[in-house]
Structures are given as structure tokens and as C-alpha cells.
């Protein structure tokens, strides 16, 4: 076995591969770009090497720098993970050329199967069903439209050397073909440097079902069952499970045997995945082979009990498979949820920034493959996947229940995530019934993309966090968002999705506060139980929230949902003083908007301090404090409680 392996990747997969290496007594070498200099995979490795700037093209995709790092470290093998250079036969070749062992198939097998057209031809020759289509050499529009006529519409155009859905176009009518061909060629050329296209019959509403295979250098090949990957957003997988709810034992055997035939014929070694689409009638069609470890490999590990990375390393070291086909059976059910730093409601816009809190759930049957920890930075340079939650349970219904419950314990603060979207999938009857297609999630999303409701519990948690700040704390609510009205009463103001919220709180005994929020009175106790952990008590009920406070906001984690409350700047006397006024200068205190005077806190002739609240105005269902701009004497107080005032009305005058 190797003594040292370089992992030519980052994030969760680098960490995952290192874990298998560590278990096998292999030392690990990480590589990192500038943006990743302090990343988790660097912290987990035995040693690490910088390979260049943050942009992947100059670091994780740079073959020369990768090889140099491997040589320098004295590694004897390279594991590519997935993505980046994992399916690049030239990189595999370069590793071999540098005397390093490539943990993957031979460059020849990668080339053969990486070419969608060659792979389809091989599939046909080995009796593996393929989607009807055209994969010939002639690429002129005439030939393509003739072929399209024979195939019939709708059809799918794919880039022969494509991946990640690039260059793919659905064409529904003959009239639309020419333009789609032109666009696909352009996209394919710029993305893959090859404008060769192929045509496929477009299967409406299919499932994506793939078979995991392992092949050693002795020619032994096994398959480890299937993964159903139909929950996709825009042709990108989001949730994967095994076994597929759509496969009978007979179909599993048939597809497994077909996958084994294909990789055997290709002279393939190491781990690979043979992807099929399954028509709504349950007919499988070969799509392509992924010549690497897949993101979703853990679901197969959980149902089969085998460690795929360990097998990959063994195979690469020339050892025989430790698995025979008759040792493979699928026990129970496994499901993976990919946790992305993105905002599903805003077109899956990636979200970047510091991870203020990253707390994945734990418990029986819960596995976390994470690439980050609390305090890490999510940068815009790479795929926004943070981690994978992988659940195992005795059967599909209990697996779904376990996964749903685990998502409720998943806390990520600081960046937006798809956690609520993942949770919502479990409420969809079609998902529960296992009635899936690759269109399922895109159809479901419009129903889900409503604005998130803000529960009172989250607002109470924010207020409770600020109220329990020690006075020596820099983030003293007295100084930032709140102020005294009288005695022990405090008012905290927040903004949430464009609306403002006001909470007032009066301290009682034993950490209990009388809270007024949205017109409701509640007596709640608050206790900080950790750096970002708050217990709330009301009557006999106690519940927990995570809270992280920053300069301008409070991030609340509650029951698997995350909320961000902006700290509304206290309406200070300065603001009021700066309001346009024909009547006065800094002494004039004007109503910022029309409203009702609810409280006059001082009397004419009183001496007041700077910042002291003089009047409380209620406007737009919220309270606004009007405070003294400077110390002085209250000269005029033209209004009393209950009076209606117009915007700009001078509510008080304070003379120095
Ligand atoms: P890429 O290599 O770009 O990821 P694939 O060939 O793997 O492209 O296809 C990606 C996804 O596109 C599949 O998971 C499936 O959802 C869809 N797809 C591919 N081929 C077809 C087809 N012939 N009919 C319908 N959907 C397809």
C-alpha cells in the first residue's frame, strides 16, 4: 500500500478521501489555492502545499502545479476526488509520467468512456440499451436534420465531450433545430474545445438511475447496486438515494449486469458509475459513464457497508477487490442531501461569506461529509456545496423520517442555504411515494419559493440574546439598538425582509422579562448556555435557539431554519434633528412620519441628557423614540399622549 497520497481536490471530498487514507495508515497531502489557505482540508491533512491563485484554472485545474506539489511532497499516488481534474485523462497521464500512481482508471479507459459517442457505441456493441439517437461523424445541418426527422421530436442535443449539462438543448420542433444546433456548437466549443454534437430522443419525465461499479486490475468487476438521483435542480443532482424506489430486483440485476459488461469491455479499472435514464415505463437507457468517484457515493457505502475510497486505493495499489458479487446486498435505505450555500428563492444564487455557525446534526444513522466548520469562509471561487447529510435507516419510510428530523437539527448561520428547500421536499407527497422524475424539483420549487415567515420565537431569541449581553460586552444593546424608555424598559428594533419590528422588554426577576411583540405580551426567560446557544423559557416550556450577533445583524437558528434580523439603527435625536425643517435647527425634534404620540416621557422645564427619550411616537404599527439631541432643558412640549401628529411636526424643543 502507498505511504503517502496527494489529494488533488478541496472541500468535503478531500476531507473524505483523507479519512480513508488515515484509517489505512497512509499519510495525506493537501493542495490549496490562495482562498483555501486555511480551509478544512488543509487543517486535516498531514501536510499541504499552495498551488496558486484562487481561480480554479490557475490552481486546482493546473496540471503542472499539481504534479510539482506531488513530486515535492514525495507522495506515491494521486487521488483526484471528483470535479476539477478527476475526469481529465491528460492529468492521469501526467501523473503516470511523473512516476505517480493514479487512483482511477487508465487514461485510455477514461478517454474511451469520457467520449459520449464512443461510450454509446461500445454500449450498443455490448448489448447495453442506449437512448435512440445519432452519434455519427457527419455534423452538417443537413445530416443532423435528416437524423432528427427519423428520430422524431422532442429530442436532446448534447455535446459529445460535454458534462455538467453544458451544450445540452431540448428541441421540440423541426423549425427550432437549426438555431439549437448552432447554439449548442458554440457552447460546446467554448466549454470543451470540441463542437461535435450528438442527438438523442428526449425521454419526457425520466428518472436518473445509476449503477456503481468497481473493477480491479485482475479483471474482476462487481456492481454495488444503484442510486436514484432524480431529485435535480436544472439537471444537477440535489438528493440521491439507494435503493431506487423504481427498481425491482430483476431490473437491478439486468442494469447491474449491463454496467459490468460495459466497463469490462472498456478495460476499465477502479470505481466508476454507469448512468442510465429510466423512462416512465421503467425502461432503462444507458447515458454515460463517470470515470471517477461520485459525490453521492456515500449512499452506496451505507447500504452495502463497503468503503469505496478504501477500495479505490486498494485497486490502484494492484490489490484484488475485497468484495465478491455475492457479498453485495443492499441493507436498508440510504439518502443523501447536498447542502449548498445558495438561495433557492433567488434562482439558486450562490451565497458567500463567513460561516458564523455550522452545526450539522448527529445521531444514529446520521453521517456528515463536510468540507467546512464554524468560522470558515465561503468564497465565490468554487462549487457552493458545503456538506452532505447522509442518512441510513432500515427502510425508506424510516429513512425519510430520520432525514427530515436531522434537517431540523441542522444549523448554518452566516450564509443562505438550501436547507429549507431540502426539508420541504419531504413534505411533497410525490417524493414520499417515491414517485420521482428529473423534473420533480423544478416543478415543486415555484410552490416553495414563498417568502419565509418569521416566527415570534426567532424574534424573542434575538431580543433575548441582546438582553442577556453582559454590560461589559462591546455589543451592549444599550449602546446599539436599544434605549431606555423609563426604569427597566428597553426597546429593541429589528428589520426583516424590508419590514421593521419592535420589541419592548421590561426586566422581571430571575432573568425573566415581560416582552411586548406584535401586540402580544409574553413573559419569557433567557439564558445563554454557550457561545451561540440560548435557552428560552415561557411558563413550563423551555426551548433552544442558536444566535450569532454581528455588528449589524442577529442570525437565529431555530428548528433547522435560519433567520437574519437586521439591527435597526436607533432613531436618535440626531436623525430627528437632521430632518428638513423650516422651523428650527438642532433644537427642533420633528416627527419622522405621521403618527400618534403614545408617551411623553418628560415635562417642560426638565433637564435632560443627550440621547434621553422625550417622546414615543407610534407610526406604521411601530414605536419610534424621539430622543434629546444634546443635554439641555426641555423648552417646549406641544403634544400629549394620544395626539395625532403630521410628518415634520415639531414634537419638542431642547435648549442647551
Ligand atoms: P452531462 O454529462 O452534461 O451531465 P448527462 O448526459 O449526464 O449530461 O445528462 C444530464 C441529465 O440530463 C440527466 O441526469 C437527465 O436528467 C437529463 N437527460 C440526459 N439525457 C436525456 C434524454 N435523452 N432524455 C431526457 N433527459 C435526459
XYZ file of C-alpha atoms and ligand atoms in Angstrom:
683
model
C 0.000 0.000 0.000
C 1.034 3.605 -0.544
C 2.720 5.533 2.209
C 1.624 8.988 1.077
C -1.256 10.137 -1.157
C -1.805 13.598 -2.599
C -5.450 14.586 -2.857
C -5.839 16.822 -5.905
C -9.031 18.431 -4.639
C -10.614 20.534 -1.917
C -13.732 20.662 0.249
C -15.660 17.705 1.578
C -14.272 15.162 -0.882
C -10.679 15.969 0.025
C -11.589 15.525 3.690
C -13.445 12.287 2.893
C -10.504 10.782 0.992
C -8.111 11.776 3.784
C -10.278 9.951 6.276
C -9.943 6.659 4.370
C -6.202 7.250 3.985
C -5.792 7.887 7.697
C -7.678 4.679 8.509
C -5.338 2.767 6.202
C -2.212 4.309 7.719
C -1.484 6.418 4.632
C -0.132 9.935 5.083
C -2.081 12.670 3.306
C -1.031 15.669 1.255
C -3.448 18.521 0.591
C -3.134 21.193 -2.056
C -4.715 24.583 -1.696
C -5.337 27.786 -3.577
C -4.911 31.210 -2.003
C -8.577 31.305 -0.980
C -8.228 27.921 0.729
C -5.015 28.509 2.657
C -6.812 27.879 5.958
C -9.545 25.555 4.664
C -10.667 22.407 6.468
C -8.944 20.044 4.017
C -5.663 21.835 4.764
C -6.249 21.549 8.505
C -6.992 17.845 8.168
C -4.017 16.874 6.011
C -0.659 15.725 7.306
C 0.979 18.333 5.077
C -0.199 20.862 2.499
C 1.141 22.772 -0.466
C -0.045 26.009 -2.029
C -0.652 25.650 -5.747
C -1.633 29.123 -6.816
C -4.312 31.770 -7.045
C -7.920 31.333 -6.013
C -9.288 30.993 -9.545
C -9.500 27.229 -10.135
C -7.955 27.487 -13.608
C -4.724 28.656 -12.004
C -4.676 26.215 -9.099
C -6.938 23.145 -8.818
C -7.097 22.799 -12.601
C -3.402 23.419 -13.177
C -1.785 20.081 -14.064
C 1.827 21.276 -13.800
C 1.411 22.822 -10.361
C -0.415 19.735 -9.137
C 2.362 17.439 -10.356
C 5.013 19.697 -8.848
C 3.276 19.592 -5.465
C 3.019 15.794 -5.667
C 6.713 15.445 -6.514
C 7.779 17.893 -3.850
C 5.761 16.134 -1.159
C 7.126 12.718 -2.043
C 3.617 11.311 -2.483
C 3.449 7.997 -4.295
C -0.121 8.289 -5.545
C -2.689 10.924 -6.505
C -6.406 10.743 -5.695
C -8.374 13.229 -7.814
C -11.700 13.247 -5.936
C -14.487 14.438 -8.240
C -14.720 17.563 -10.374
C -11.623 19.613 -11.278
C -9.109 17.213 -12.912
C -10.837 13.965 -11.906
C -12.031 13.067 -15.399
C -9.100 14.535 -17.272
C -7.104 11.746 -18.961
C -4.205 14.130 -19.640
C -3.827 14.698 -15.915
C -3.939 10.949 -15.254
C -1.281 10.562 -17.955
C 0.855 13.327 -16.447
C 0.709 11.640 -13.040
C 1.824 8.331 -14.521
C 4.541 10.141 -16.472
C 5.844 11.631 -13.229
C 6.066 8.182 -11.667
C 2.949 8.659 -9.545
C 0.139 6.149 -9.241
C -3.216 7.411 -10.415
C -6.108 6.396 -8.179
C -8.543 5.859 -11.023
C -8.925 4.122 -14.363
C -6.264 4.156 -17.058
C -6.103 7.278 -19.236
C -7.166 5.094 -22.206
C -10.314 3.876 -20.443
C -11.060 7.446 -19.345
C -10.699 8.671 -22.931
C -12.884 5.941 -24.337
C -15.702 6.329 -21.839
C -15.335 10.097 -21.468
C -16.351 10.458 -25.094
C -20.131 10.157 -25.032
C -20.259 8.915 -28.639
C -17.606 6.237 -28.232
C -19.209 5.129 -24.965
C -22.614 4.783 -26.645
C -21.124 2.743 -29.481
C -19.428 0.448 -27.003
C -22.681 0.128 -25.095
C -24.521 -0.917 -28.249
C -21.822 -3.472 -29.070
C -22.074 -4.996 -25.599
C -25.845 -5.213 -25.633
C -26.464 -2.322 -23.237
C -29.645 -0.452 -24.180
C -28.968 3.132 -25.292
C -31.327 6.034 -25.955
C -32.173 6.022 -29.659
C -30.140 8.746 -31.296
C -27.475 9.834 -33.742
C -23.787 9.765 -32.881
C -22.191 9.781 -36.324
C -19.256 11.811 -37.587
C -21.137 13.923 -40.134
C -22.082 17.105 -38.311
C -23.556 19.275 -41.085
C -27.013 20.642 -40.509
C -28.446 18.613 -43.383
C -27.397 15.312 -41.869
C -28.462 16.388 -38.411
C -31.940 17.427 -39.552
C -32.416 14.209 -41.532
C -31.408 12.229 -38.461
C -33.732 14.340 -36.343
C -36.643 13.539 -38.692
C -36.008 9.802 -38.326
C -35.687 10.104 -34.547
C -38.706 12.317 -34.100
C -39.228 15.216 -31.710
C -38.743 16.147 -28.921
C -35.036 15.447 -28.977
C -31.985 16.398 -26.991
C -28.769 17.820 -28.402
C -25.667 17.000 -26.361
C -22.026 17.952 -26.671
C -20.011 14.781 -27.371
C -17.342 15.780 -24.867
C -19.847 17.511 -22.620
C -20.531 17.419 -18.928
C -22.445 19.371 -16.332
C -25.335 19.878 -18.735
C -23.315 22.304 -20.890
C -24.198 22.346 -24.562
C -27.449 20.495 -23.861
C -30.586 21.688 -25.681
C -34.100 20.284 -25.834
C -35.580 20.703 -29.296
C -39.319 20.273 -29.677
C -39.907 21.145 -33.328
C -38.038 20.858 -36.638
C -38.126 24.647 -37.004
C -36.136 25.092 -33.803
C -33.360 22.660 -34.761
C -31.011 24.899 -36.754
C -30.768 27.539 -34.077
C -30.358 24.982 -31.286
C -27.567 23.208 -33.195
C -25.770 26.473 -33.728
C -26.063 27.455 -30.060
C -25.009 24.021 -28.786
C -21.943 24.013 -31.076
C -20.876 27.421 -29.880
C -21.305 26.450 -26.227
C -19.553 23.092 -26.693
C -16.631 24.684 -28.484
C -16.053 27.263 -25.804
C -16.563 24.858 -22.893
C -14.818 21.724 -24.189
C -12.900 22.842 -27.281
C -14.926 20.389 -29.356
C -18.112 21.190 -31.215
C -19.109 17.607 -32.001
C -22.753 17.028 -31.148
C -24.973 14.039 -30.739
C -28.735 13.736 -30.912
C -30.871 11.721 -28.545
C -34.542 11.079 -28.275
C -35.749 13.206 -25.400
C -37.370 10.991 -22.792
C -40.063 13.029 -21.018
C -40.219 12.777 -17.233
C -37.444 10.207 -16.799
C -35.680 9.058 -13.676
C -31.926 9.160 -13.308
C -30.695 5.804 -12.000
C -27.008 4.912 -11.911
C -25.037 1.788 -11.129
C -21.862 1.839 -9.028
C -19.122 -0.462 -10.277
C -15.705 -1.500 -9.004
C -13.135 -3.208 -11.192
C -9.670 -4.411 -10.218
C -6.571 -4.952 -12.332
C -7.149 -8.731 -12.364
C -10.265 -8.235 -14.457
C -12.756 -8.765 -11.655
C -15.757 -6.450 -11.809
C -18.629 -6.078 -9.348
C -21.591 -3.733 -9.186
C -22.869 -2.322 -5.909
C -26.454 -1.680 -6.839
C -27.995 1.581 -7.880
C -28.553 5.153 -6.799
C -31.668 7.061 -7.701
C -30.657 10.660 -8.477
C -33.883 12.101 -9.843
C -34.177 14.987 -7.397
C -32.270 17.506 -9.503
C -32.224 21.235 -9.920
C -31.670 22.126 -13.546
C -30.083 18.740 -14.336
C -27.849 18.908 -11.243
C -28.372 16.326 -8.513
C -29.549 17.538 -5.099
C -30.730 14.363 -3.323
C -29.788 10.770 -4.022
C -30.969 7.515 -2.543
C -30.378 3.814 -2.650
C -32.123 1.569 -3.424
C -34.228 3.275 -6.079
C -37.960 3.091 -5.355
C -38.391 2.240 -9.049
C -36.214 -0.853 -9.345
C -37.366 -4.422 -8.991
C -34.704 -6.997 -8.074
C -34.887 -8.215 -11.695
C -34.314 -4.754 -13.174
C -31.451 -4.174 -10.708
C -29.815 -7.388 -11.860
C -30.355 -6.506 -15.508
C -28.918 -2.989 -15.168
C -26.103 -4.172 -12.897
C -25.105 -6.877 -15.377
C -25.232 -4.381 -18.268
C -22.972 -1.967 -16.356
C -20.491 -4.737 -15.582
C -20.435 -5.832 -19.270
C -19.754 -2.288 -20.404
C -16.874 -1.475 -18.054
C -15.335 -4.888 -18.667
C -15.399 -4.258 -22.417
C -13.747 -0.882 -21.881
C -10.883 -2.427 -19.931
C -11.910 -0.217 -17.064
C -10.421 -0.370 -13.585
C -11.173 1.323 -10.254
C -14.520 2.865 -9.201
C -16.938 4.120 -11.823
C -20.576 4.896 -12.351
C -22.728 3.848 -15.258
C -25.575 6.321 -15.634
C -28.969 5.400 -17.044
C -32.189 7.199 -17.539
C -35.280 5.215 -16.792
C -38.344 6.015 -18.874
C -41.644 6.450 -17.019
C -42.448 2.927 -18.244
C -39.395 1.635 -16.388
C -37.218 1.059 -19.441
C -33.504 1.779 -18.815
C -31.307 3.566 -21.344
C -27.555 3.989 -20.963
C -26.432 7.628 -20.818
C -22.772 7.820 -19.866
C -20.018 6.557 -17.591
C -18.464 8.752 -14.915
C -14.877 7.594 -14.621
C -14.378 8.666 -11.010
C -15.836 8.640 -7.528
C -19.252 10.344 -7.432
C -20.447 12.984 -4.984
C -23.246 10.610 -3.977
C -21.035 7.553 -3.298
C -21.871 7.544 0.457
C -25.418 6.234 -0.076
C -23.921 3.131 -1.684
C -21.438 2.823 1.174
C -24.233 2.896 3.732
C -26.453 0.280 2.083
C -23.613 -2.069 1.114
C -21.294 -1.480 4.080
C -18.214 -1.100 1.856
C -15.826 1.837 1.829
C -15.459 2.910 -1.793
C -12.389 5.090 -1.248
C -10.614 2.242 0.514
C -11.474 0.002 -2.448
C -10.190 2.641 -4.867
C -6.861 2.825 -3.052
C -6.575 -0.968 -2.903
C -7.306 -1.315 -6.604
C -4.809 1.402 -7.501
C -2.182 -0.414 -5.429
C -2.796 -3.535 -7.515
C -4.684 -5.425 -4.840
C -7.687 -7.590 -5.679
C -11.245 -6.459 -4.901
C -12.147 -7.254 -1.326
C -15.742 -7.745 -2.459
C -17.320 -10.524 -4.479
C -20.634 -10.023 -6.244
C -22.473 -12.400 -3.950
C -21.323 -10.412 -0.894
C -23.134 -7.370 -2.212
C -26.633 -6.819 -0.985
C -28.441 -3.650 -0.148
C -29.330 -3.376 3.515
C -31.958 -0.811 4.476
C -32.221 2.542 2.779
C -29.859 5.491 2.433
C -30.481 9.068 1.390
C -28.094 11.940 0.735
C -28.968 15.638 0.892
C -26.485 18.072 -0.614
C -26.240 21.218 1.470
C -25.456 24.176 -0.752
C -24.606 27.762 0.169
C -27.171 29.255 -2.138
C -30.574 30.898 -2.168
C -33.162 28.704 -3.926
C -35.729 31.522 -3.900
C -33.350 33.737 -5.876
C -32.549 31.373 -8.715
C -30.088 29.366 -6.593
C -27.819 32.374 -6.327
C -24.629 31.240 -4.542
C -24.188 32.778 -1.107
C -20.761 33.685 0.224
C -19.358 34.992 3.478
C -18.193 33.787 6.870
C -19.836 30.710 8.351
C -20.859 32.155 11.685
C -22.129 28.787 12.802
C -22.011 25.399 11.111
C -23.597 22.678 13.203
C -24.658 19.550 11.341
C -26.838 17.074 13.232
C -25.575 13.850 14.767
C -27.221 10.682 15.963
C -27.893 7.102 14.939
C -27.813 6.602 11.179
C -26.606 10.146 10.523
C -23.385 10.719 8.565
C -21.945 14.106 7.706
C -19.384 14.567 4.973
C -18.473 18.217 5.481
C -15.922 20.471 3.878
C -16.292 23.311 6.339
C -16.506 24.174 10.019
C -17.717 27.166 12.019
C -15.539 30.169 11.262
C -14.636 29.138 7.715
C -15.232 31.478 4.821
C -17.435 30.510 1.865
C -15.744 32.098 -1.139
C -17.201 32.632 -4.605
C -14.492 30.624 -6.367
C -15.761 27.052 -6.181
C -18.843 24.897 -6.144
C -21.110 26.136 -3.333
C -21.689 22.672 -1.845
C -20.769 22.842 1.848
C -21.530 19.357 3.016
C -23.590 16.229 2.539
C -26.020 14.858 5.075
C -26.296 11.116 4.562
C -28.921 9.101 6.379
C -29.268 5.352 6.823
C -32.307 3.532 8.222
C -33.926 0.111 7.920
C -36.408 1.123 5.219
C -37.384 4.075 3.034
C -40.173 5.491 5.241
C -37.987 5.494 8.355
C -35.055 6.863 6.354
C -37.191 9.798 5.231
C -38.358 10.420 8.799
C -34.791 10.280 10.090
C -33.587 12.640 7.378
C -36.407 15.108 7.970
C -35.720 15.134 11.697
C -31.973 15.537 11.120
C -32.601 18.557 8.892
C -34.482 20.166 11.798
C -31.270 19.934 13.829
C -29.065 21.345 11.065
C -27.864 24.866 11.771
C -25.969 27.021 9.307
C -25.702 30.728 10.078
C -23.942 33.390 8.065
C -24.759 32.251 4.528
C -28.046 31.297 2.878
C -28.506 27.594 2.309
C -30.916 25.241 0.586
C -31.777 23.558 3.928
C -35.409 24.720 3.928
C -35.802 23.579 0.346
C -34.422 20.158 1.258
C -36.820 19.972 4.194
C -39.752 20.982 2.003
C -39.045 18.132 -0.402
C -40.022 15.717 2.375
C -43.479 17.258 2.543
C -44.151 16.600 -1.143
C -46.470 13.583 -1.500
C -44.757 12.556 -4.762
C -41.390 12.380 -3.009
C -42.805 10.386 -0.115
C -44.406 7.979 -2.559
C -41.093 7.629 -4.411
C -42.852 8.883 -7.498
C -39.936 10.816 -8.967
C -38.650 12.247 -12.200
C -35.805 14.607 -13.046
C -38.436 17.342 -13.394
C -39.783 16.851 -9.863
C -37.827 19.566 -8.059
C -38.076 22.246 -10.741
C -41.839 21.705 -10.759
C -42.022 21.827 -6.977
C -39.895 24.937 -6.494
C -42.414 27.611 -7.527
C -44.731 26.331 -4.784
C -41.956 26.593 -2.225
C -40.388 29.889 -3.169
C -42.557 31.998 -0.919
C -41.051 34.472 1.471
C -40.116 32.869 4.732
C -42.374 33.574 7.692
C -40.570 34.926 10.685
C -41.732 33.137 13.849
C -42.067 35.174 17.046
C -39.725 32.628 18.669
C -36.899 33.852 16.419
C -37.532 37.480 17.322
C -37.654 36.584 21.012
C -34.339 34.763 20.622
C -32.744 37.826 19.031
C -34.075 40.080 21.764
C -33.152 37.589 24.479
C -29.612 37.421 23.186
C -29.229 41.171 23.323
C -30.932 41.486 26.679
C -28.575 38.956 28.247
C -25.461 40.716 26.951
C -23.198 41.491 29.817
C -22.778 45.232 30.248
C -19.044 44.903 29.751
C -19.873 43.381 26.373
C -18.993 45.637 23.489
C -22.287 44.763 21.891
C -24.285 46.276 24.661
C -27.833 46.714 23.426
C -27.983 49.941 25.390
C -25.475 51.447 23.084
C -26.517 49.915 19.789
C -30.112 49.190 19.017
C -31.967 49.880 22.208
C -32.535 52.582 24.691
C -34.269 53.218 27.955
C -37.778 54.428 27.968
C -38.079 54.534 31.705
C -36.727 52.475 34.511
C -36.059 48.996 33.204
C -37.950 49.155 29.949
C -35.945 48.598 26.802
C -36.937 48.775 23.182
C -35.183 46.699 20.536
C -35.761 47.345 16.876
C -35.061 44.987 14.004
C -35.536 44.808 10.284
C -36.547 41.645 8.451
C -37.056 41.467 4.703
C -37.854 45.133 4.476
C -40.183 45.389 7.446
C -39.380 46.751 10.858
C -40.092 45.059 14.143
C -40.152 46.493 17.592
C -39.826 44.512 20.788
C -40.079 46.136 24.156
C -38.881 44.387 27.256
C -39.129 45.072 30.971
C -36.980 43.077 33.293
C -38.650 40.984 35.991
C -36.926 38.783 38.500
C -34.626 35.821 37.714
C -33.781 36.581 34.114
C -37.446 36.780 33.160
C -38.655 39.636 31.024
C -42.072 40.957 30.104
C -41.938 41.155 26.350
C -44.244 43.094 24.070
C -44.031 41.970 20.495
C -46.569 42.384 17.727
C -49.174 43.464 20.248
C -48.786 40.311 22.346
C -47.477 40.242 25.913
C -45.256 37.314 26.812
C -43.199 36.619 29.910
C -40.004 34.912 28.779
C -36.796 33.885 30.492
C -33.448 33.887 28.681
C -30.253 32.071 29.488
C -27.114 31.932 27.406
C -25.751 28.401 27.501
C -22.841 28.722 25.107
C -21.108 30.922 22.571
C -24.140 30.867 20.325
C -26.633 28.944 22.371
C -29.682 30.390 24.089
C -32.387 28.776 26.192
C -35.790 30.457 26.266
C -38.386 29.716 28.911
C -42.048 30.564 28.937
C -44.311 29.056 31.549
C -43.325 25.416 31.832
C -41.895 25.320 28.307
C -38.198 25.608 27.516
C -36.789 25.742 24.012
C -33.472 26.348 22.354
C -32.151 28.676 19.689
C -28.759 29.395 18.222
C -27.865 33.045 17.976
C -24.861 34.793 16.490
C -24.646 38.552 16.709
C -22.593 40.622 14.312
C -22.101 44.356 14.026
C -25.302 44.893 12.111
C -27.413 41.765 12.464
C -28.565 38.837 14.529
C -28.533 35.369 12.985
C -31.000 32.974 14.543
C -31.106 29.212 14.072
C -34.345 27.603 15.161
C -35.632 24.133 14.315
C -33.481 23.802 11.195
C -34.407 27.221 9.826
C -32.175 30.252 9.781
C -33.336 33.855 10.126
C -31.450 37.090 9.835
C -32.652 40.138 11.706
C -31.013 43.431 10.868
C -30.375 45.733 13.756
C -32.422 48.794 13.027
C -30.420 51.807 13.981
C -31.979 53.503 16.926
C -33.787 56.611 15.856
C -31.566 59.121 17.559
C -32.106 62.716 18.202
C -29.518 63.411 15.522
C -31.752 61.826 12.909
C -34.697 63.844 14.059
C -32.599 66.966 14.243
C -31.427 66.463 10.677
C -34.928 66.157 9.271
C -35.762 69.040 6.960
C -37.355 71.800 8.892
C -38.477 75.292 8.274
C -38.961 75.877 11.930
C -35.803 75.153 13.692
C -32.304 73.841 13.841
C -30.859 71.195 16.026
C -33.133 72.007 18.915
C -36.213 71.016 16.971
C -37.332 67.461 17.218
C -39.658 66.503 14.438
C -41.942 63.568 13.800
C -40.225 61.475 11.095
C -43.617 60.334 9.787
C -47.271 60.871 10.635
C -48.308 59.045 13.806
C -49.712 59.121 17.290
C -47.895 60.304 20.377
C -48.109 57.362 22.757
C -45.941 58.653 25.541
C -44.454 61.902 26.695
C -41.573 60.880 28.930
C -40.560 64.323 30.215
C -42.105 67.625 31.303
C -41.406 71.169 30.214
C -38.506 72.568 32.204
C -36.923 69.142 32.818
C -33.190 68.831 32.444
C -32.384 66.035 30.012
C -29.269 64.195 28.898
C -28.192 63.662 25.330
C -29.978 60.604 23.928
C -32.684 60.587 26.559
C -36.068 59.640 25.185
C -38.501 62.504 25.263
C -41.435 61.214 23.322
C -42.550 57.897 21.898
C -44.407 58.065 18.629
C -46.363 55.219 17.147
C -46.384 55.147 13.381
C -46.964 52.337 10.909
C -47.718 49.993 13.823
C -44.309 50.594 15.323
C -42.921 52.716 18.068
C -40.285 55.310 17.433
C -38.396 57.065 20.178
C -37.674 60.727 19.848
C -34.621 61.490 21.923
C -32.764 64.593 23.019
C -30.034 65.611 20.517
C -27.930 67.031 23.347
C -28.165 67.764 27.035
C -30.337 70.711 27.955
C -33.685 71.881 29.200
C -36.992 70.917 27.622
C -38.366 74.203 26.345
C -41.491 73.158 24.510
C -43.720 70.091 24.503
C -46.719 70.949 22.342
C -48.291 67.473 22.304
C -49.587 64.991 24.819
C -50.265 61.255 24.678
C -52.998 60.410 22.192
C -52.381 63.382 19.885
C -52.112 62.765 16.151
C -49.154 64.480 14.531
C -48.163 65.050 10.913
C -44.757 64.285 9.467
C -42.346 67.066 10.338
C -44.345 68.268 13.307
C -42.025 69.657 15.955
C -42.565 67.435 18.965
C -40.187 69.105 21.373
C -37.566 71.741 21.748
C -34.488 71.341 23.865
C -32.387 74.368 24.750
C -28.747 73.984 25.687
P -23.887 15.846 -18.501
O -22.762 14.915 -18.839
O -23.759 17.176 -19.178
O -24.171 15.936 -17.034
P -25.842 13.803 -18.993
O -25.812 13.109 -20.282
O -25.256 13.098 -17.808
O -25.174 15.235 -19.185
O -27.322 14.230 -18.638
C -27.604 15.048 -17.529
C -29.080 14.977 -17.183
O -29.871 15.344 -18.326
C -29.586 13.598 -16.782
O -29.448 13.349 -15.418
C -31.055 13.683 -17.179
O -31.754 14.379 -16.167
C -31.047 14.562 -18.414
N -31.014 13.777 -19.689
C -29.928 13.329 -20.344
N -30.266 12.666 -21.468
C -31.610 12.703 -21.557
C -32.575 12.217 -22.512
N -32.235 11.566 -23.614
N -33.881 12.460 -22.261
C -34.253 13.134 -21.149
N -33.415 13.616 -20.236
C -32.094 13.411 -20.420
